[in-house]
Short mmCIF file of C-alpha atoms and ligand atoms in Angstrom, two decimals:
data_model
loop_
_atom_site.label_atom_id
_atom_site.label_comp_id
_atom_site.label_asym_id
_atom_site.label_seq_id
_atom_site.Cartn_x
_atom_site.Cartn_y
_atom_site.Cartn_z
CA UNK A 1 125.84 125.85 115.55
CA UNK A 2 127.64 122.70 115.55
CA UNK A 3 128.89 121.79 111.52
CA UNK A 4 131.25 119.07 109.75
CA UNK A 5 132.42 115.98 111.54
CA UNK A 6 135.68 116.01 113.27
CA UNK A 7 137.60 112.86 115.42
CA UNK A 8 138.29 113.78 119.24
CA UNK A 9 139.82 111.20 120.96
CA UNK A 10 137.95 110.57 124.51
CA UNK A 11 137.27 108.15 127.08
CA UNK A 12 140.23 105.86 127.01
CA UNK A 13 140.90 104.89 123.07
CA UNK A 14 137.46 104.83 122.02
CA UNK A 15 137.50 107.71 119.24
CA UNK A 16 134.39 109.91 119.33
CA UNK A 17 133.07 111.41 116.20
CA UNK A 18 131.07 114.72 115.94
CA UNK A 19 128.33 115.08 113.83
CA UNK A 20 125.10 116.75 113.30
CA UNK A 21 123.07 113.87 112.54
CA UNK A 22 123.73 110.45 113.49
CA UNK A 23 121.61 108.17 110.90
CA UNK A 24 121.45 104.08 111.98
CA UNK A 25 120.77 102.46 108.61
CA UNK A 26 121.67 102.45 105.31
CA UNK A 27 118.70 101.72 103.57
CA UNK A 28 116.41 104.23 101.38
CA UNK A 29 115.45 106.04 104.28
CA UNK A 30 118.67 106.79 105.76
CA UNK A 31 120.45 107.41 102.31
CA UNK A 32 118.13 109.82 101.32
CA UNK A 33 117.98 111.37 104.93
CA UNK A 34 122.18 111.92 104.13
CA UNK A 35 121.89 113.00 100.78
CA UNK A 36 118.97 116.22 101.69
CA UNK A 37 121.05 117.05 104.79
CA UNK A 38 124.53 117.57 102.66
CA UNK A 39 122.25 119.24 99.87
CA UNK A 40 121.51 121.39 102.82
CA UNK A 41 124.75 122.21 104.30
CA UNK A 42 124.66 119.88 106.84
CA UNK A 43 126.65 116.85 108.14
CA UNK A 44 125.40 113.05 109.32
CA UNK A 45 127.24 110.10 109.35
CA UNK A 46 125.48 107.09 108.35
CA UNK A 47 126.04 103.26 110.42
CA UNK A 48 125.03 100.01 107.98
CA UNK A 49 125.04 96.29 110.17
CA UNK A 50 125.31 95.07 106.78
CA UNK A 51 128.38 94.92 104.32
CA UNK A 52 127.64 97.34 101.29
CA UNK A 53 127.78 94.55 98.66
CA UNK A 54 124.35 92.88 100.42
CA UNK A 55 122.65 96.09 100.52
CA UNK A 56 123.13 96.63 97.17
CA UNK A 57 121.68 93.12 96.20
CA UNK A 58 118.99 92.85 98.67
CA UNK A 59 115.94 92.69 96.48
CA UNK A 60 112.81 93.83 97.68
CA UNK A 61 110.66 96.70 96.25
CA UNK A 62 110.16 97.61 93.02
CA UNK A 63 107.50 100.64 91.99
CA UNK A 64 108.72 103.77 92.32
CA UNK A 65 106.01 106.56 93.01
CA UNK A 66 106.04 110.06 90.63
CA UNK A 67 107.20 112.27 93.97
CA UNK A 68 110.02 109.80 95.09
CA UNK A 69 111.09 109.53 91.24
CA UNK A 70 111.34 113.38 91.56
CA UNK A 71 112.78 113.83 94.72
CA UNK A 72 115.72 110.91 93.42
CA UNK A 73 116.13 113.54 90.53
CA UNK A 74 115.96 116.27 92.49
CA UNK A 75 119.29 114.94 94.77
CA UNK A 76 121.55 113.56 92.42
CA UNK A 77 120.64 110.18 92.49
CA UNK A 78 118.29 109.97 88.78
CA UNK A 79 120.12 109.64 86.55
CA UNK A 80 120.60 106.05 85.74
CA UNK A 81 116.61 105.51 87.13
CA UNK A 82 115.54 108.17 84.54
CA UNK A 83 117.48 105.75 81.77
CA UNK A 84 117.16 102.47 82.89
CA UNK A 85 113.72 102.65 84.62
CA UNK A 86 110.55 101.48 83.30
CA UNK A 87 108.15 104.02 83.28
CA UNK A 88 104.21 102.93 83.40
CA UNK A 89 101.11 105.11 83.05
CA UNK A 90 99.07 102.58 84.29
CA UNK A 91 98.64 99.11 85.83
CA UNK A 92 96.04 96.24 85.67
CA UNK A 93 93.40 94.42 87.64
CA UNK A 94 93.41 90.75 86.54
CA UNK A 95 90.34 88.95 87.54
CA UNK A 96 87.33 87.06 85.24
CA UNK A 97 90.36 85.59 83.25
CA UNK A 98 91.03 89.18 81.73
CA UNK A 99 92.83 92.67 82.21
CA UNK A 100 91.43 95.51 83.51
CA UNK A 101 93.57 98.46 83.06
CA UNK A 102 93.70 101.48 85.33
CA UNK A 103 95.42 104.03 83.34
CA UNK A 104 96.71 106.70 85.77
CA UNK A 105 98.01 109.04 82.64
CA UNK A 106 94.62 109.51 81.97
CA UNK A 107 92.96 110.31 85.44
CA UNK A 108 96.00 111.82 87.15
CA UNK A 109 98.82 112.78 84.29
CA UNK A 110 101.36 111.16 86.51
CA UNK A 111 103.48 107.57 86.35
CA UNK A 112 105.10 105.49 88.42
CA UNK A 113 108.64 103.69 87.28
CA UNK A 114 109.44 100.44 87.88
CA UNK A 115 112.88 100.29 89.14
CA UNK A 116 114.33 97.68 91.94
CA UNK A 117 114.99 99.18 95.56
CA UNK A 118 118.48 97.52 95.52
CA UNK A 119 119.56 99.74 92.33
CA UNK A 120 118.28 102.90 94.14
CA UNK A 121 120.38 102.06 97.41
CA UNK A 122 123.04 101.20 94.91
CA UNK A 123 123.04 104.82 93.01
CA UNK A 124 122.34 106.95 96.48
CA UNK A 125 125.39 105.41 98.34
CA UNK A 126 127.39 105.50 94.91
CA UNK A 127 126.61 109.13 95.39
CA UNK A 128 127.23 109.98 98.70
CA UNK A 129 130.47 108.62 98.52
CA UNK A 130 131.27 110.37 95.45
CA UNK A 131 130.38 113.29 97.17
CA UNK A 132 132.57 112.92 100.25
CA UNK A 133 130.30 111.30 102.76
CA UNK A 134 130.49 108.62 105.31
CA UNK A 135 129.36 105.22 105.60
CA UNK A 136 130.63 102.99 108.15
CA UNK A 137 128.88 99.39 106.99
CA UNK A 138 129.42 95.81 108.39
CA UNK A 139 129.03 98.12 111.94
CA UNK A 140 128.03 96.03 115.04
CA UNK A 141 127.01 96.50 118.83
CA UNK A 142 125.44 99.67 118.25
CA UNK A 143 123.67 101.42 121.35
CA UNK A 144 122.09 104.74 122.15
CA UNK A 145 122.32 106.90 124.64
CA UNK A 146 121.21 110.32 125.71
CA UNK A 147 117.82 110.63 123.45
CA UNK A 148 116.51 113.08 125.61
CA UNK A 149 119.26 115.43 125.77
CA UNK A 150 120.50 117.45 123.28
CA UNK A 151 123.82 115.57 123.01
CA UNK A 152 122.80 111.72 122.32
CA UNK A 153 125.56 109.30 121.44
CA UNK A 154 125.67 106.30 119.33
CA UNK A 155 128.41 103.74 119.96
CA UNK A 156 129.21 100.80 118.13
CA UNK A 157 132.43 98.77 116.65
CA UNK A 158 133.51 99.27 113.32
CA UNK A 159 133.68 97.07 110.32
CA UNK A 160 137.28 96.43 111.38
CA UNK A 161 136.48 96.04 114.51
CA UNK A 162 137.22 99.63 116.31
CA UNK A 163 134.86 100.62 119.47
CA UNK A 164 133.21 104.52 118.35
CA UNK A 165 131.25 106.78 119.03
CA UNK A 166 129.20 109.07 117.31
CA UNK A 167 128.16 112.82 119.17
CA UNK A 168 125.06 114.79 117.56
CA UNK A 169 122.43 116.68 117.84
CA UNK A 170 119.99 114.03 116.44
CA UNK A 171 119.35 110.46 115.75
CA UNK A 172 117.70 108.93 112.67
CA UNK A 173 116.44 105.69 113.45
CA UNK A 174 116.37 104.47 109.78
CA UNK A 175 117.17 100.95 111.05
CA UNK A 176 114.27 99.35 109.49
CA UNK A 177 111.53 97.20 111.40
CA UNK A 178 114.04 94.88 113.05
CA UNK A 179 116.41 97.27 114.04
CA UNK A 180 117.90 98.73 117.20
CA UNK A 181 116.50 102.25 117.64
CA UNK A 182 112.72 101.75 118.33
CA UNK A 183 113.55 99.54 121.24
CA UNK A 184 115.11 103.11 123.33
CA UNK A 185 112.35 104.60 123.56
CA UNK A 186 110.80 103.98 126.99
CA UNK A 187 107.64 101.97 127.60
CA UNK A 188 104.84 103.45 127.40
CA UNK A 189 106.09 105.93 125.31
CA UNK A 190 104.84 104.63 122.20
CA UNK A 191 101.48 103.47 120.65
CA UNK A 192 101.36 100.61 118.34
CA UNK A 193 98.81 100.09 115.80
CA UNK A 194 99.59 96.44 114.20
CA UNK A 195 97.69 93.58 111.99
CA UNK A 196 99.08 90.57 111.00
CA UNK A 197 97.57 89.06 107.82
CA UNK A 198 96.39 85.46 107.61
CA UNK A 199 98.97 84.85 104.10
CA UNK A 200 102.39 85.80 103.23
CA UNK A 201 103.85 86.43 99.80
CA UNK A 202 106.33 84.15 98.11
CA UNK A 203 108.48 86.19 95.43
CA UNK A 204 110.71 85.08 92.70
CA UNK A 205 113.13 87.17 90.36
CA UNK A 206 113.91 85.22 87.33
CA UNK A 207 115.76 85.58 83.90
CA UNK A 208 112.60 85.56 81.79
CA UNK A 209 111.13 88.66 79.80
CA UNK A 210 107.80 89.69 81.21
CA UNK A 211 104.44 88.20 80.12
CA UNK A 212 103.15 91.68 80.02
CA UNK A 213 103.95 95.19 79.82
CA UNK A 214 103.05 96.90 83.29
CA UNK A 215 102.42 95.46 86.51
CA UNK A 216 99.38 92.80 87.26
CA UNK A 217 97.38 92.01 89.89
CA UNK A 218 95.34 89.04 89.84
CA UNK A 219 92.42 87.90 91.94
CA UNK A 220 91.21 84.52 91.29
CA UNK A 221 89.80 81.51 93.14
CA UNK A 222 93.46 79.83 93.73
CA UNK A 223 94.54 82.93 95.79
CA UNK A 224 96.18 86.41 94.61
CA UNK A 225 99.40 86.34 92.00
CA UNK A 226 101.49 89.54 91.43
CA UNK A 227 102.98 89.78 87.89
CA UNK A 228 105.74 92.63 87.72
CA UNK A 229 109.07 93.04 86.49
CA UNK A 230 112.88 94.45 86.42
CA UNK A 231 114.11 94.78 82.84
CA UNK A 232 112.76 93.64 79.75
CA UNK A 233 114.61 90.31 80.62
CA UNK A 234 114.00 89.70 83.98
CA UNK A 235 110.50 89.26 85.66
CA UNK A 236 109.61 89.58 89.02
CA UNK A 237 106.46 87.50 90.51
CA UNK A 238 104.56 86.92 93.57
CA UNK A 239 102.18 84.64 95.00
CA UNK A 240 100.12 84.72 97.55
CA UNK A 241 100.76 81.36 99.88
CA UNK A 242 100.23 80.73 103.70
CA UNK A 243 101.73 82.60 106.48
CA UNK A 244 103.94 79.42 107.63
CA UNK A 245 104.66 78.48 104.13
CA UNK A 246 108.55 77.69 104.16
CA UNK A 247 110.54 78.28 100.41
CA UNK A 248 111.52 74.87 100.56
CA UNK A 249 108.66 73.57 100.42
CA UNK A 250 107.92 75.20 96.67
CA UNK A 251 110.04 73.55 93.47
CA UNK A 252 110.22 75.47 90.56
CA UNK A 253 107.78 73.86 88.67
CA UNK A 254 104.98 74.00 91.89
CA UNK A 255 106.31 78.22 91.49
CA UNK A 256 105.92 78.02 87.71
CA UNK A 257 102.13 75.97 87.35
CA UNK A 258 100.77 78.31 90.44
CA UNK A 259 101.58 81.50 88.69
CA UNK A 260 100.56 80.07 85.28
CA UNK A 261 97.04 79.24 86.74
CA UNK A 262 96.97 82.18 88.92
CA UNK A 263 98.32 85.16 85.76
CA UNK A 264 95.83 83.09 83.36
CA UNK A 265 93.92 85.39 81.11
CA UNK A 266 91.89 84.16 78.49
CA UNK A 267 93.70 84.28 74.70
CA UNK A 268 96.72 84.70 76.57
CA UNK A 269 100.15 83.22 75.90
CA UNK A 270 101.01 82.55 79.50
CA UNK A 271 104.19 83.26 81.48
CA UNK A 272 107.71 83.03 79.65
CA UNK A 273 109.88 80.60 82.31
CA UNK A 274 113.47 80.77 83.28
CA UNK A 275 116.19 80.17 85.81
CA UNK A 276 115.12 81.60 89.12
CA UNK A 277 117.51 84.19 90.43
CA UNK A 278 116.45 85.01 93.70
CA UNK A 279 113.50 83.57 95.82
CA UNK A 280 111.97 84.16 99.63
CA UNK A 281 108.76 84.91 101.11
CA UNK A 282 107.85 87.46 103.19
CA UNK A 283 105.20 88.58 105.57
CA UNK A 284 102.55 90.69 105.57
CA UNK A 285 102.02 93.31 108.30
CA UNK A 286 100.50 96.40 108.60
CA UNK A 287 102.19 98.35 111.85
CA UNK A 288 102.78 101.78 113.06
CA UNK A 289 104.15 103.38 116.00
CA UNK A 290 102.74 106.95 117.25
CA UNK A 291 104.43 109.00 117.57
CA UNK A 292 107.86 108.71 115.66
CA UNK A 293 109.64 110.65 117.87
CA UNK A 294 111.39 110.35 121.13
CA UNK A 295 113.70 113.79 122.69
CA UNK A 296 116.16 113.85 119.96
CA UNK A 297 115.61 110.15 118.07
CA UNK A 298 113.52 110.00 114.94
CA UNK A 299 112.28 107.20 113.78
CA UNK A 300 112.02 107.15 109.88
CA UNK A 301 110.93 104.05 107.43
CA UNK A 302 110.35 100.65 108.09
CA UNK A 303 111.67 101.49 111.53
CA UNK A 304 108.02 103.52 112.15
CA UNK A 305 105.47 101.65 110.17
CA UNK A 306 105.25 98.51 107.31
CA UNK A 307 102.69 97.94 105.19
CA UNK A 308 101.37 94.92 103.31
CA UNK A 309 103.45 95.73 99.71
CA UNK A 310 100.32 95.28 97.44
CA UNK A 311 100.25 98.80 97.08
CA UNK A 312 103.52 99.32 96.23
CA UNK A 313 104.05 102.10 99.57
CA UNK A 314 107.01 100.72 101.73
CA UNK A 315 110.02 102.57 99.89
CA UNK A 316 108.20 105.68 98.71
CA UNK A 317 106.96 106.31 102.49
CA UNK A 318 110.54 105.81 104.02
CA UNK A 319 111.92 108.48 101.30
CA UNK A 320 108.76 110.80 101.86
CA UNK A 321 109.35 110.56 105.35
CA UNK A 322 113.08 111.70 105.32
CA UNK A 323 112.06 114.66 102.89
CA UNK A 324 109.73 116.24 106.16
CA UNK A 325 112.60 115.16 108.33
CA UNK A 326 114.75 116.86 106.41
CA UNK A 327 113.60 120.20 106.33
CA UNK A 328 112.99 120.08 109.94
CA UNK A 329 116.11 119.27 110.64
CA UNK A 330 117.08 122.54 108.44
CA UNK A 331 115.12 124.63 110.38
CA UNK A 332 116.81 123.62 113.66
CA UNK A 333 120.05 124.06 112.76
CA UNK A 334 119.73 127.25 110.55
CA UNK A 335 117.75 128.62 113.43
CA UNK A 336 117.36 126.63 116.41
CA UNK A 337 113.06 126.44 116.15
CA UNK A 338 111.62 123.29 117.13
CA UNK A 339 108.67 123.93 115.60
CA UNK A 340 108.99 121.48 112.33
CA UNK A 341 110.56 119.26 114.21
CA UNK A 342 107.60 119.40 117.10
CA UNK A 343 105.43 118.24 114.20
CA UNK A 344 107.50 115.92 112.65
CA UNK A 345 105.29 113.18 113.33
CA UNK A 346 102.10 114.75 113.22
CA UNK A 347 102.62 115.35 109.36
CA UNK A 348 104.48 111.97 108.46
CA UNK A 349 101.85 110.00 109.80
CA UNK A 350 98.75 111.35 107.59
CA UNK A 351 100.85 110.37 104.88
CA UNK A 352 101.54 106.97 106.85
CA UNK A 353 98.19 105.93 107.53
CA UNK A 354 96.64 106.85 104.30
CA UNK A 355 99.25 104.63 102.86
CA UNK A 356 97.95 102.15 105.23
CA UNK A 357 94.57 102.44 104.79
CA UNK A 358 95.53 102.00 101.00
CA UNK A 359 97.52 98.88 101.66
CA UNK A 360 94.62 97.56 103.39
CA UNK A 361 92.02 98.04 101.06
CA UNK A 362 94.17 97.02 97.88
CA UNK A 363 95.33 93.51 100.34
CA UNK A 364 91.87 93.08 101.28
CA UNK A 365 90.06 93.25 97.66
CA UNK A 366 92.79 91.36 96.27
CA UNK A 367 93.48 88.02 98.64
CA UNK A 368 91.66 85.26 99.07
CA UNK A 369 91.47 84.73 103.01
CA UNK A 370 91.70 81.53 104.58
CA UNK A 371 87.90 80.68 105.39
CA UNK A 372 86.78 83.18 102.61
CA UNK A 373 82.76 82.02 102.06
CA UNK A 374 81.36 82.62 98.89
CA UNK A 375 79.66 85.91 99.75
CA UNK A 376 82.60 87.45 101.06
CA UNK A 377 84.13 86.54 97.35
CA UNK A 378 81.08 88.01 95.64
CA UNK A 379 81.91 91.43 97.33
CA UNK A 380 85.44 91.14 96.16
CA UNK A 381 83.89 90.49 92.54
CA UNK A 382 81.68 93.46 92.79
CA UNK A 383 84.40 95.69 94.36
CA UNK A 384 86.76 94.72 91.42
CA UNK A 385 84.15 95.55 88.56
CA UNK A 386 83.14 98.46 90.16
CA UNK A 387 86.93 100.21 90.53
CA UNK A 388 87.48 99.29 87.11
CA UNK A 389 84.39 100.86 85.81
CA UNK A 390 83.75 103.71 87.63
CA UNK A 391 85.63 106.85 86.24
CA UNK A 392 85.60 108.15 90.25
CA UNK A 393 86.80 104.81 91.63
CA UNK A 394 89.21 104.60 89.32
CA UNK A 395 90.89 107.94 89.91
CA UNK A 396 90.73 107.24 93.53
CA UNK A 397 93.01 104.04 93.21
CA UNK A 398 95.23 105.83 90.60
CA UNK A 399 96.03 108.89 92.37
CA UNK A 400 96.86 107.23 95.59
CA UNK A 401 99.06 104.57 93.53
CA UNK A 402 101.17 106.77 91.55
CA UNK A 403 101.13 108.67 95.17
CA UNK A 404 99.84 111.75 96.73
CA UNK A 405 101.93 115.01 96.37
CA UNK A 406 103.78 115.53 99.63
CA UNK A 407 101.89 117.71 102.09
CA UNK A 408 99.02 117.11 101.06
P1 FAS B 501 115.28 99.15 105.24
O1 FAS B 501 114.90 97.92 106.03
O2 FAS B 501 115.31 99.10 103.76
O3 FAS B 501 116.75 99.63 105.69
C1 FAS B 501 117.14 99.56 107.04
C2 FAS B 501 118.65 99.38 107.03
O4 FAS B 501 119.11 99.41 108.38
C3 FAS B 501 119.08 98.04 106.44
O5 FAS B 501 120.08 98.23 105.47
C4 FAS B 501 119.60 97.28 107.65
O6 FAS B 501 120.67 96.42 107.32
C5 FAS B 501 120.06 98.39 108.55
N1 FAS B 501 120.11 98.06 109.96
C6 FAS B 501 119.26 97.28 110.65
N2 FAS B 501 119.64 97.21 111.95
C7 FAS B 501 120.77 97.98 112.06
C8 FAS B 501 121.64 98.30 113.14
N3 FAS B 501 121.44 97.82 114.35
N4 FAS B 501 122.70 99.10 112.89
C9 FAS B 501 122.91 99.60 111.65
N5 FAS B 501 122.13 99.32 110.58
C10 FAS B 501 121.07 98.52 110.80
N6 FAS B 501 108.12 97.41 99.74
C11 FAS B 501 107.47 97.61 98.58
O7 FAS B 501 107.03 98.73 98.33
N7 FAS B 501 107.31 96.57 97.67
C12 FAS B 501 107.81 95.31 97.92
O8 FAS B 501 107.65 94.41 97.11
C13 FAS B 501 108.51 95.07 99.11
N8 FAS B 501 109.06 93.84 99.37
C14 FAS B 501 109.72 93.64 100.56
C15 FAS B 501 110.30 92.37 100.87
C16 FAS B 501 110.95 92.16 102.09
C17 FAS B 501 111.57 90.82 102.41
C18 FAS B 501 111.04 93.22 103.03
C19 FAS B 501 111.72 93.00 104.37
C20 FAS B 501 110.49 94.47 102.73
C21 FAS B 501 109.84 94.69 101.50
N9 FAS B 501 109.28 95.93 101.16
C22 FAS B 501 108.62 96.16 100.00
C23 FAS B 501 109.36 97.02 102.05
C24 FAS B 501 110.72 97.66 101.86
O9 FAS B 501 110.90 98.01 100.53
C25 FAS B 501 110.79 98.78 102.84
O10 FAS B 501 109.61 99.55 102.85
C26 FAS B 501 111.97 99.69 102.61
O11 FAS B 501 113.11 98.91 102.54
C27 FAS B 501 112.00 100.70 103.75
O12 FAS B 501 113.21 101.35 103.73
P2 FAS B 501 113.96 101.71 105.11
O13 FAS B 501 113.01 102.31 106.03
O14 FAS B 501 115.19 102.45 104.70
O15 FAS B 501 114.32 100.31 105.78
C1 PHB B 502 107.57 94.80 92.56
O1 PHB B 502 107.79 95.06 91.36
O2 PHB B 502 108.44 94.26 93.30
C2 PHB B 502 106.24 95.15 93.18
C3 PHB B 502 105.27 95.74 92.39
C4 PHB B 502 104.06 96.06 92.97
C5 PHB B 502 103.84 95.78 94.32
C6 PHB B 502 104.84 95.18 95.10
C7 PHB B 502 106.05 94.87 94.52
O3 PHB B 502 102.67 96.09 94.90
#
């Protein structure tokens, strides 16, 4: 069975690369892919468009759910999470100007940790070079070819430049939603499932020590706020604002009083301010492609589904999705049986959709939608006091926030 990744030259000066596994983005999904595959014996070689220094400061997500804190651990890649993380056993509901905490030690005995995406792509490539493996990043031009044989090729040119290609027995299409890889597989071949949402989020990271202690969600007549943070120094915030709201178009102080009327809870001390670090807004999508396969391209993360991030799920289904990949991909080579790879898909996506239905449900309790009538608020209102009070309700949003066990 093919093993290791050796240089053959080929095809005028282009230099071909064998691999097993050809992985097309760098982000969570395809690090982790890399890392379980060399934990495994096995050999990929990973392709990042982007230069490593602006993956490792793209900020985006931020909670980290109990199994993809333990499968971090598990790889190598824990130990500066396990010391610099923050660790929560619970989060709150914000709404009639109070807190409402859902405490998930209590109903499940499991956490989450707050910990920011770009500091987990910074320790798993820290890692995997450490450990020997490769990265090509700033890579360009990248194509596929051959997904339905059992040979397909990846070429692209190097960061400095240098036309490759990469041989293997398997794709990952870890290129996130924008990528590359999706785009191969034929018409027709694919189902989507998508729905745009009628508001975006705007989201600021700033050098000010958090208001509170876990993360906040807050429902309120001016539209839906986000408090959570980073360190015990820096905060990170959202706010709900309109789908074609530009980031020009907010000053720091229009940031600042929204959040402060949005976060209000009576008796308390409001938000500490500070210099803004990093700002943008982003949309909110739900989408998912059936099946995330095509012949020997698998389509992993972002690059099969997105989710509106009020429930926290982006991240922690990319790595959960790699794990399955993962130990399909062991089966194949160790044996040559299809069979976990055959239902790759299949058992990814009933942890993808329950992480959409989630998504939905947490997004549609918690926004105020353009148009909302009164009644339509009322049943957000009851909603709220009932999750919060009901021991069963409760349990329901805490186990599938600090997420489900894999496979189940
Ligand atoms: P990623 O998008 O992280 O990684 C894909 C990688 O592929 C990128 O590094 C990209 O540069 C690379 N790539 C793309 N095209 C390529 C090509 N042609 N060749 C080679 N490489 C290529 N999730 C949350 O849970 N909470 C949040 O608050 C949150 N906020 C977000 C904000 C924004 C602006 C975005 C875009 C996403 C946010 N997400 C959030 C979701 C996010 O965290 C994703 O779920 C997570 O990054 C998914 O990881 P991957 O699937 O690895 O995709
Ligand atoms: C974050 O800390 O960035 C965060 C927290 C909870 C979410 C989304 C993002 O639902």
């Amino acid at each position: 069975m093919l093993s290791g990744s050796y240089g053959v030259k080929h095809r005028t000066d282009v230099e071909v690369t064998r691999t097993q596994v050809a992985i097309v983005g760098a982000g969570p999904a395809g690090l982790v892919l890399a890392h379980l595959l060399a934990l495994r014996g096995f050999d990929s070689v990973l392709l990042e468009a982007r230069s490593r220094h602006h993956v490792e400061h793209r900020v985006r997500a931020g909670v980290l759910e109990h199994p993809t804190v333990q499968l971090l651990c598990e790889i190598g890649a824990g130990e500066r999470l396990r010391r610099e993380g923050l660790e929560h056993g619970g989060i709150s509901l914000r709404f009639d100007r109070a807190d409402h905490r859902i405490d998930f030690a209590a109903l499940t005995g499991r956490s989450i940790t707050v910990y920011g995406q770009q500091e987990v792509v910074k320790d798993l490539i820290a890692a995997r070079l450490a450990r020997g493996g490769e990265i090509f990043f700033d890579v360009d031009d990248v194509r596929l070819s051959g997904i339905d044989s059992d040979e397909p090729e990846v070429a692209f040119t190097d960061g400095g430049g240098v036309a490759r290609i990469l041989r293997a027995a398997v794709v990952a299409g870890c290129d996130g939603f924008h990528g590359v890889c999706r785009p191969y597989v034929p018409p027709g071949a694919l189902r989507v499932f998508e729905r745009d949402y009628p508001f975006a989020w705007l989201g600021i990271l700033a050098k000010a020590a958090p208001a509170q202690e876990e993360v906040a969600y807050a429902h309120g007549d001016r539209g839906f706020a986000l408090a959570s943070m980073r360190s015990p120094d820096v905060t990170r915030l959202y706010l709900q604002v309109a789908p074609e709201d530009a980031i020009d178009g907010w000053s720091d102080d229009r940031i600042w009083e929204e959040l402060n009327a949005r976060l209000a809870v009576d008796g308390g001390a409001g938000l500490n301010e500070g210099p803004i670090l990093e700002r943008g807004i982003a949309a909110m999508r739900s989408f998912v492609v059936e099946p995330m396969r095509h012949g020997r391209l698998f389509l992993a993360g972002d690059a099969a589904h997105i989710v509106p991030p009020t429930g926290a799920k982006g991240m922690n289904l990319a790595v959960a999705d790699v794990a399955v990949l993962a130990e399909a991909l062991e089966r194949f080579f160790a044996t040559g049986r299809t069979d976990l790879l055959d239902g790759y898909s299949d058992r990814c996506l009933r942890r993808v959709w329950r992480a959409e239905h989630f998504s939905w449900w947490m997004t549609s309790m918690l926004h105020l939608a353009p148009g909302a009538d009164p009644f339509e608020r009322r049943l957000q209102l009851s909603q709220l006091r009932y999750v919060v009070s009901s021991p069963a309700a409760s349990t329901s949003l805490a186990e599938n926030y600090v997420g489900l066990p894999y496979g189940s």
